[in-house]
Amino acid sequence: MASKGYKTIRDKVRKLVKEACYSPTNKFKKTAWDYHILSVVEYSLKLGRKLKADPEVLELAALLHDYSGILDIDLYKDHHAHSARLAEEILSRLDYPEEKTRSIQKAIFNHRGSLKLKRRSLEEKILASADAMTHITELADMFYLAYKVHGYETREGAEWLKKKLERSWKKIMKEGRELVKDDYKAALKIIARTQKI
Ligand SMILES: [Fe+2]
Ligand SMILES: [Fe+2]
């Protein structure tokens, strides 16, 4: 059952995160909202429906999972921990139920595939998968990140991206891989063309 006033709470959180993404101080640029956060929400809810996980926990965790790094690049290194802390502050201000907030915090804390974290709940596993799935399906934005934000040249950017996509693929649960396997194949094929020289 939906928590009391959920839609209002969700809309407030959406507004907060969208504004942070669109702020000129966001080092990941405003595309983080359209091509990362919204995609992570979409895949989280899709997998959640399939696996019968809690949609509220997934939606709020997906919206807030990178929030601290978007607000302040200096927090990026530990953004899983800072975003979990900020989620608690935001959700308690909005009177969101404590128990669900704890599940959201856990999912946010454990979303980072680069850290070998133990994921126990279904929501934790789904968020980490959805986060990795977007790297594969939002390929144009990944090119933007490689060439514009990181400033790589063609070949080194492609190598960086290939490694990133391979790492992302490994992090995705089998139900998620099923959804993005064609995109993964296509992405690797496009990237492989830069290695032929
Ligand atoms: Fe993250
Ligand atoms: Fe993310």
PDB file of C-alpha atoms and ligand atoms in Angstrom:
ATOM      1  CA  MET A   1       0.000   0.000   0.000  1.00  0.00           C
ATOM      2  CA  ALA A   2       1.203   3.501  -0.838  1.00  0.00           C
ATOM      3  CA  SER A   3       2.439   5.676   2.031  1.00  0.00           C
ATOM      4  CA  LYS A   4       0.285   8.670   2.976  1.00  0.00           C
ATOM      5  CA  GLY A   5       0.876  11.600   0.642  1.00  0.00           C
ATOM      6  CA  TYR A   6       3.409   9.616  -1.365  1.00  0.00           C
ATOM      7  CA  LYS A   7       2.865  11.412  -4.682  1.00  0.00           C
ATOM      8  CA  THR A   8       3.418  14.836  -3.087  1.00  0.00           C
ATOM      9  CA  ILE A   9       6.584  13.605  -1.366  1.00  0.00           C
ATOM     10  CA  ARG A  10       7.844  12.029  -4.572  1.00  0.00           C
ATOM     11  CA  ASP A  11       7.185  15.226  -6.538  1.00  0.00           C
ATOM     12  CA  LYS A  12       9.072  17.303  -3.963  1.00  0.00           C
ATOM     13  CA  VAL A  13      12.053  14.954  -4.141  1.00  0.00           C
ATOM     14  CA  ARG A  14      11.937  15.018  -7.957  1.00  0.00           C
ATOM     15  CA  LYS A  15      11.960  18.823  -7.952  1.00  0.00           C
ATOM     16  CA  LEU A  16      14.884  18.936  -5.530  1.00  0.00           C
ATOM     17  CA  VAL A  17      17.025  16.526  -7.543  1.00  0.00           C
ATOM     18  CA  LYS A  18      16.112  18.077 -10.896  1.00  0.00           C
ATOM     19  CA  GLU A  19      17.087  21.521  -9.634  1.00  0.00           C
ATOM     20  CA  ALA A  20      20.424  20.182  -8.376  1.00  0.00           C
ATOM     21  CA  CYS A  21      21.059  18.577 -11.784  1.00  0.00           C
ATOM     22  CA  TYR A  22      20.254  21.815 -13.606  1.00  0.00           C
ATOM     23  CA  SER A  23      22.413  23.920 -11.305  1.00  0.00           C
ATOM     24  CA  PRO A  24      25.553  25.324 -12.982  1.00  0.00           C
ATOM     25  CA  THR A  25      27.590  23.930 -10.071  1.00  0.00           C
ATOM     26  CA  ASN A  26      26.706  20.328 -11.059  1.00  0.00           C
ATOM     27  CA  LYS A  27      29.908  18.956 -12.571  1.00  0.00           C
ATOM     28  CA  PHE A  28      28.033  16.112 -14.300  1.00  0.00           C
ATOM     29  CA  LYS A  29      25.949  18.685 -16.220  1.00  0.00           C
ATOM     30  CA  LYS A  30      22.197  18.782 -16.587  1.00  0.00           C
ATOM     31  CA  THR A  31      22.087  15.682 -18.769  1.00  0.00           C
ATOM     32  CA  ALA A  32      22.478  13.757 -15.495  1.00  0.00           C
ATOM     33  CA  TRP A  33      18.754  14.313 -14.931  1.00  0.00           C
ATOM     34  CA  ASP A  34      17.439  13.264 -18.342  1.00  0.00           C
ATOM     35  CA  TYR A  35      19.830  10.472 -19.181  1.00  0.00           C
ATOM     36  CA  HIS A  36      20.868   9.110 -15.824  1.00  0.00           C
ATOM     37  CA  ILE A  37      18.493   9.799 -12.944  1.00  0.00           C
ATOM     38  CA  LEU A  38      15.279   9.382 -14.964  1.00  0.00           C
ATOM     39  CA  SER A  39      16.611   6.233 -16.619  1.00  0.00           C
ATOM     40  CA  VAL A  40      17.634   4.740 -13.270  1.00  0.00           C
ATOM     41  CA  VAL A  41      14.085   5.459 -12.026  1.00  0.00           C
ATOM     42  CA  GLU A  42      12.595   3.827 -15.122  1.00  0.00           C
ATOM     43  CA  TYR A  43      14.691   0.641 -14.942  1.00  0.00           C
ATOM     44  CA  SER A  44      14.293   0.376 -11.178  1.00  0.00           C
ATOM     45  CA  LEU A  45      10.501   0.484 -11.482  1.00  0.00           C
ATOM     46  CA  LYS A  46      10.504  -1.896 -14.439  1.00  0.00           C
ATOM     47  CA  LEU A  47      12.593  -4.490 -12.598  1.00  0.00           C
ATOM     48  CA  GLY A  48      10.610  -3.795  -9.432  1.00  0.00           C
ATOM     49  CA  ARG A  49       7.325  -4.659 -11.169  1.00  0.00           C
ATOM     50  CA  LYS A  50       8.821  -7.840 -12.545  1.00  0.00           C
ATOM     51  CA  LEU A  51      10.324  -8.965  -9.243  1.00  0.00           C
ATOM     52  CA  LYS A  52       7.626  -7.547  -6.950  1.00  0.00           C
ATOM     53  CA  ALA A  53       9.826  -5.135  -5.021  1.00  0.00           C
ATOM     54  CA  ASP A  54       8.655  -1.991  -3.205  1.00  0.00           C
ATOM     55  CA  PRO A  55       8.067   0.712  -5.863  1.00  0.00           C
ATOM     56  CA  GLU A  56       8.276   3.635  -3.405  1.00  0.00           C
ATOM     57  CA  VAL A  57      11.616   2.515  -2.008  1.00  0.00           C
ATOM     58  CA  LEU A  58      12.906   2.046  -5.540  1.00  0.00           C
ATOM     59  CA  GLU A  59      11.637   5.332  -6.924  1.00  0.00           C
ATOM     60  CA  LEU A  60      12.926   7.490  -4.053  1.00  0.00           C
ATOM     61  CA  ALA A  61      16.242   5.631  -3.842  1.00  0.00           C
ATOM     62  CA  ALA A  62      16.737   5.988  -7.610  1.00  0.00           C
ATOM     63  CA  LEU A  63      15.979   9.718  -7.464  1.00  0.00           C
ATOM     64  CA  LEU A  64      18.381  10.331  -4.586  1.00  0.00           C
ATOM     65  CA  HIS A  65      21.152   7.782  -5.177  1.00  0.00           C
ATOM     66  CA  ASP A  66      23.688  10.232  -6.697  1.00  0.00           C
ATOM     67  CA  TYR A  67      22.290  13.402  -5.128  1.00  0.00           C
ATOM     68  CA  SER A  68      25.314  14.345  -3.014  1.00  0.00           C
ATOM     69  CA  GLY A  69      27.763  14.046  -5.930  1.00  0.00           C
ATOM     70  CA  ILE A  70      25.481  16.213  -8.064  1.00  0.00           C
ATOM     71  CA  LEU A  71      25.347  18.843  -5.328  1.00  0.00           C
ATOM     72  CA  ASP A  72      29.073  18.844  -4.664  1.00  0.00           C
ATOM     73  CA  ILE A  73      31.759  17.057  -6.689  1.00  0.00           C
ATOM     74  CA  ASP A  74      33.970  16.888  -3.590  1.00  0.00           C
ATOM     75  CA  LEU A  75      31.454  14.473  -2.087  1.00  0.00           C
ATOM     76  CA  TYR A  76      31.589  12.186  -5.127  1.00  0.00           C
ATOM     77  CA  LYS A  77      34.257   9.894  -3.696  1.00  0.00           C
ATOM     78  CA  ASP A  78      31.879   8.826  -0.897  1.00  0.00           C
ATOM     79  CA  HIS A  79      28.652   9.855  -2.595  1.00  0.00           C
ATOM     80  CA  HIS A  80      26.918   6.592  -1.663  1.00  0.00           C
ATOM     81  CA  ALA A  81      27.316   7.453   2.043  1.00  0.00           C
ATOM     82  CA  HIS A  82      26.592  11.178   1.685  1.00  0.00           C
ATOM     83  CA  SER A  83      23.535  10.567  -0.489  1.00  0.00           C
ATOM     84  CA  ALA A  84      22.179   8.055   2.042  1.00  0.00           C
ATOM     85  CA  ARG A  85      22.665  10.654   4.802  1.00  0.00           C
ATOM     86  CA  LEU A  86      20.961  13.391   2.760  1.00  0.00           C
ATOM     87  CA  ALA A  87      18.078  11.043   1.900  1.00  0.00           C
ATOM     88  CA  GLU A  88      17.410  10.604   5.606  1.00  0.00           C
ATOM     89  CA  GLU A  89      17.446  14.362   6.181  1.00  0.00           C
ATOM     90  CA  ILE A  90      15.132  15.071   3.237  1.00  0.00           C
ATOM     91  CA  LEU A  91      12.663  12.265   3.887  1.00  0.00           C
ATOM     92  CA  SER A  92      12.350  12.903   7.613  1.00  0.00           C
ATOM     93  CA  ARG A  93      11.632  16.574   6.819  1.00  0.00           C
ATOM     94  CA  LEU A  94       8.836  15.338   4.542  1.00  0.00           C
ATOM     95  CA  ASP A  95       7.496  12.997   7.279  1.00  0.00           C
ATOM     96  CA  TYR A  96       8.089   9.919   5.188  1.00  0.00           C
ATOM     97  CA  PRO A  97       7.836   6.634   7.177  1.00  0.00           C
ATOM     98  CA  GLU A  98      11.105   5.790   8.966  1.00  0.00           C
ATOM     99  CA  GLU A  99      11.162   2.119   8.093  1.00  0.00           C
ATOM    100  CA  LYS A 100      10.926   2.788   4.358  1.00  0.00           C
ATOM    101  CA  THR A 101      13.514   5.536   4.681  1.00  0.00           C
ATOM    102  CA  ARG A 102      15.934   2.998   6.161  1.00  0.00           C
ATOM    103  CA  SER A 103      15.395   0.672   3.192  1.00  0.00           C
ATOM    104  CA  ILE A 104      15.994   3.612   0.834  1.00  0.00           C
ATOM    105  CA  GLN A 105      19.194   4.527   2.667  1.00  0.00           C
ATOM    106  CA  LYS A 106      20.443   0.953   2.443  1.00  0.00           C
ATOM    107  CA  ALA A 107      19.781   0.793  -1.292  1.00  0.00           C
ATOM    108  CA  ILE A 108      21.556   4.121  -1.834  1.00  0.00           C
ATOM    109  CA  PHE A 109      24.498   3.167   0.357  1.00  0.00           C
ATOM    110  CA  ASN A 110      24.956  -0.108  -1.490  1.00  0.00           C
ATOM    111  CA  HIS A 111      24.388   1.096  -5.079  1.00  0.00           C
ATOM    112  CA  ARG A 112      28.045   1.493  -5.974  1.00  0.00           C
ATOM    113  CA  GLY A 113      29.355  -1.341  -8.020  1.00  0.00           C
ATOM    114  CA  SER A 114      32.948  -0.142  -7.730  1.00  0.00           C
ATOM    115  CA  LEU A 115      32.878  -0.984  -4.028  1.00  0.00           C
ATOM    116  CA  LYS A 116      32.415  -4.642  -3.275  1.00  0.00           C
ATOM    117  CA  LEU A 117      29.375  -4.189  -1.081  1.00  0.00           C
ATOM    118  CA  LYS A 118      27.046  -6.946   0.058  1.00  0.00           C
ATOM    119  CA  ARG A 119      23.553  -6.350  -1.259  1.00  0.00           C
ATOM    120  CA  ARG A 120      20.877  -8.203   0.644  1.00  0.00           C
ATOM    121  CA  SER A 121      17.458  -6.776  -0.163  1.00  0.00           C
ATOM    122  CA  LEU A 122      15.804  -6.993  -3.548  1.00  0.00           C
ATOM    123  CA  GLU A 123      15.596  -3.190  -3.728  1.00  0.00           C
ATOM    124  CA  GLU A 124      19.361  -2.896  -3.147  1.00  0.00           C
ATOM    125  CA  LYS A 125      20.069  -5.344  -5.959  1.00  0.00           C
ATOM    126  CA  ILE A 126      17.608  -3.681  -8.331  1.00  0.00           C
ATOM    127  CA  LEU A 127      18.960  -0.152  -7.805  1.00  0.00           C
ATOM    128  CA  ALA A 128      22.557  -1.279  -8.398  1.00  0.00           C
ATOM    129  CA  SER A 129      21.436  -3.084 -11.574  1.00  0.00           C
ATOM    130  CA  ALA A 130      19.376  -0.154 -12.871  1.00  0.00           C
ATOM    131  CA  ASP A 131      22.297   2.218 -12.263  1.00  0.00           C
ATOM    132  CA  ALA A 132      24.572   0.012 -14.385  1.00  0.00           C
ATOM    133  CA  MET A 133      21.900  -0.555 -17.074  1.00  0.00           C
ATOM    134  CA  THR A 134      21.717   3.160 -17.854  1.00  0.00           C
ATOM    135  CA  HIS A 135      25.427   3.243 -18.714  1.00  0.00           C
ATOM    136  CA  ILE A 136      24.686   0.735 -21.449  1.00  0.00           C
ATOM    137  CA  THR A 137      21.465   2.162 -22.861  1.00  0.00           C
ATOM    138  CA  GLU A 138      22.290   5.879 -22.639  1.00  0.00           C
ATOM    139  CA  LEU A 139      25.261   5.516 -24.956  1.00  0.00           C
ATOM    140  CA  ALA A 140      25.044   9.015 -26.477  1.00  0.00           C
ATOM    141  CA  ASP A 141      25.272  10.524 -23.014  1.00  0.00           C
ATOM    142  CA  MET A 142      28.210   8.255 -22.176  1.00  0.00           C
ATOM    143  CA  PHE A 143      30.017   9.632 -25.240  1.00  0.00           C
ATOM    144  CA  TYR A 144      29.226  13.130 -24.036  1.00  0.00           C
ATOM    145  CA  LEU A 145      30.715  12.201 -20.658  1.00  0.00           C
ATOM    146  CA  ALA A 146      33.829  10.666 -22.217  1.00  0.00           C
ATOM    147  CA  TYR A 147      34.598  13.339 -24.797  1.00  0.00           C
ATOM    148  CA  LYS A 148      33.142  16.520 -23.412  1.00  0.00           C
ATOM    149  CA  VAL A 149      33.183  16.146 -19.640  1.00  0.00           C
ATOM    150  CA  HIS A 150      36.381  14.043 -19.314  1.00  0.00           C
ATOM    151  CA  GLY A 151      37.935  15.487 -22.490  1.00  0.00           C
ATOM    152  CA  TYR A 152      39.270  12.204 -23.926  1.00  0.00           C
ATOM    153  CA  GLU A 153      40.353  11.815 -27.545  1.00  0.00           C
ATOM    154  CA  THR A 154      38.522   9.315 -29.781  1.00  0.00           C
ATOM    155  CA  ARG A 155      40.483   6.163 -29.009  1.00  0.00           C
ATOM    156  CA  GLU A 156      41.201   6.724 -25.331  1.00  0.00           C
ATOM    157  CA  GLY A 157      37.579   7.737 -24.745  1.00  0.00           C
ATOM    158  CA  ALA A 158      36.418   4.544 -26.454  1.00  0.00           C
ATOM    159  CA  GLU A 159      38.752   2.462 -24.312  1.00  0.00           C
ATOM    160  CA  TRP A 160      37.545   4.168 -21.156  1.00  0.00           C
ATOM    161  CA  LEU A 161      33.956   3.574 -22.225  1.00  0.00           C
ATOM    162  CA  LYS A 162      34.512  -0.068 -23.148  1.00  0.00           C
ATOM    163  CA  LYS A 163      35.936  -0.816 -19.713  1.00  0.00           C
ATOM    164  CA  LYS A 164      33.114   1.064 -18.064  1.00  0.00           C
ATOM    165  CA  LEU A 165      30.445  -0.833 -20.007  1.00  0.00           C
ATOM    166  CA  GLU A 166      32.094  -4.197 -19.273  1.00  0.00           C
ATOM    167  CA  ARG A 167      32.161  -3.385 -15.565  1.00  0.00           C
ATOM    168  CA  SER A 168      28.541  -2.232 -15.716  1.00  0.00           C
ATOM    169  CA  TRP A 169      27.407  -5.415 -17.463  1.00  0.00           C
ATOM    170  CA  LYS A 170      28.910  -7.545 -14.682  1.00  0.00           C
ATOM    171  CA  LYS A 171      26.904  -5.652 -12.073  1.00  0.00           C
ATOM    172  CA  ILE A 172      23.503  -6.259 -13.674  1.00  0.00           C
ATOM    173  CA  MET A 173      21.152  -8.970 -12.396  1.00  0.00           C
ATOM    174  CA  LYS A 174      19.976 -11.527 -14.937  1.00  0.00           C
ATOM    175  CA  GLU A 175      16.502  -9.973 -15.374  1.00  0.00           C
ATOM    176  CA  GLY A 176      18.188  -6.646 -16.125  1.00  0.00           C
ATOM    177  CA  ARG A 177      20.675  -8.145 -18.579  1.00  0.00           C
ATOM    178  CA  GLU A 178      17.752  -9.573 -20.495  1.00  0.00           C
ATOM    179  CA  LEU A 179      16.373  -6.051 -20.973  1.00  0.00           C
ATOM    180  CA  VAL A 180      19.615  -4.457 -22.196  1.00  0.00           C
ATOM    181  CA  LYS A 181      21.516  -7.261 -23.909  1.00  0.00           C
ATOM    182  CA  ASP A 182      20.871  -5.936 -27.439  1.00  0.00           C
ATOM    183  CA  ASP A 183      22.027  -2.446 -26.446  1.00  0.00           C
ATOM    184  CA  TYR A 184      25.166  -3.925 -24.879  1.00  0.00           C
ATOM    185  CA  LYS A 185      26.042  -5.816 -28.041  1.00  0.00           C
ATOM    186  CA  ALA A 186      25.416  -2.748 -30.223  1.00  0.00           C
ATOM    187  CA  ALA A 187      27.476  -0.491 -27.938  1.00  0.00           C
ATOM    188  CA  LEU A 188      30.475  -2.830 -27.975  1.00  0.00           C
ATOM    189  CA  LYS A 189      30.240  -3.103 -31.755  1.00  0.00           C
ATOM    190  CA  ILE A 190      30.315   0.666 -32.199  1.00  0.00           C
ATOM    191  CA  ILE A 191      33.184   1.083 -29.744  1.00  0.00           C
ATOM    192  CA  ALA A 192      35.186  -1.745 -31.388  1.00  0.00           C
ATOM    193  CA  ARG A 193      35.386   0.281 -34.626  1.00  0.00           C
ATOM    194  CA  THR A 194      37.717   2.775 -32.945  1.00  0.00           C
ATOM    195  CA  GLN A 195      40.207   0.005 -32.093  1.00  0.00           C
ATOM    196  CA  LYS A 196      40.844  -1.068 -35.682  1.00  0.00           C
ATOM    197  CA  ILE A 197      43.408   1.665 -36.412  1.00  0.00           C
TER     198      ILE A 197
HETATM  199 FE    FE B   1      26.468   6.568  -7.949  1.00  0.00          FE
HETATM  200 FE    FE B   2      24.089   6.603 -10.648  1.00  0.00          FE
END
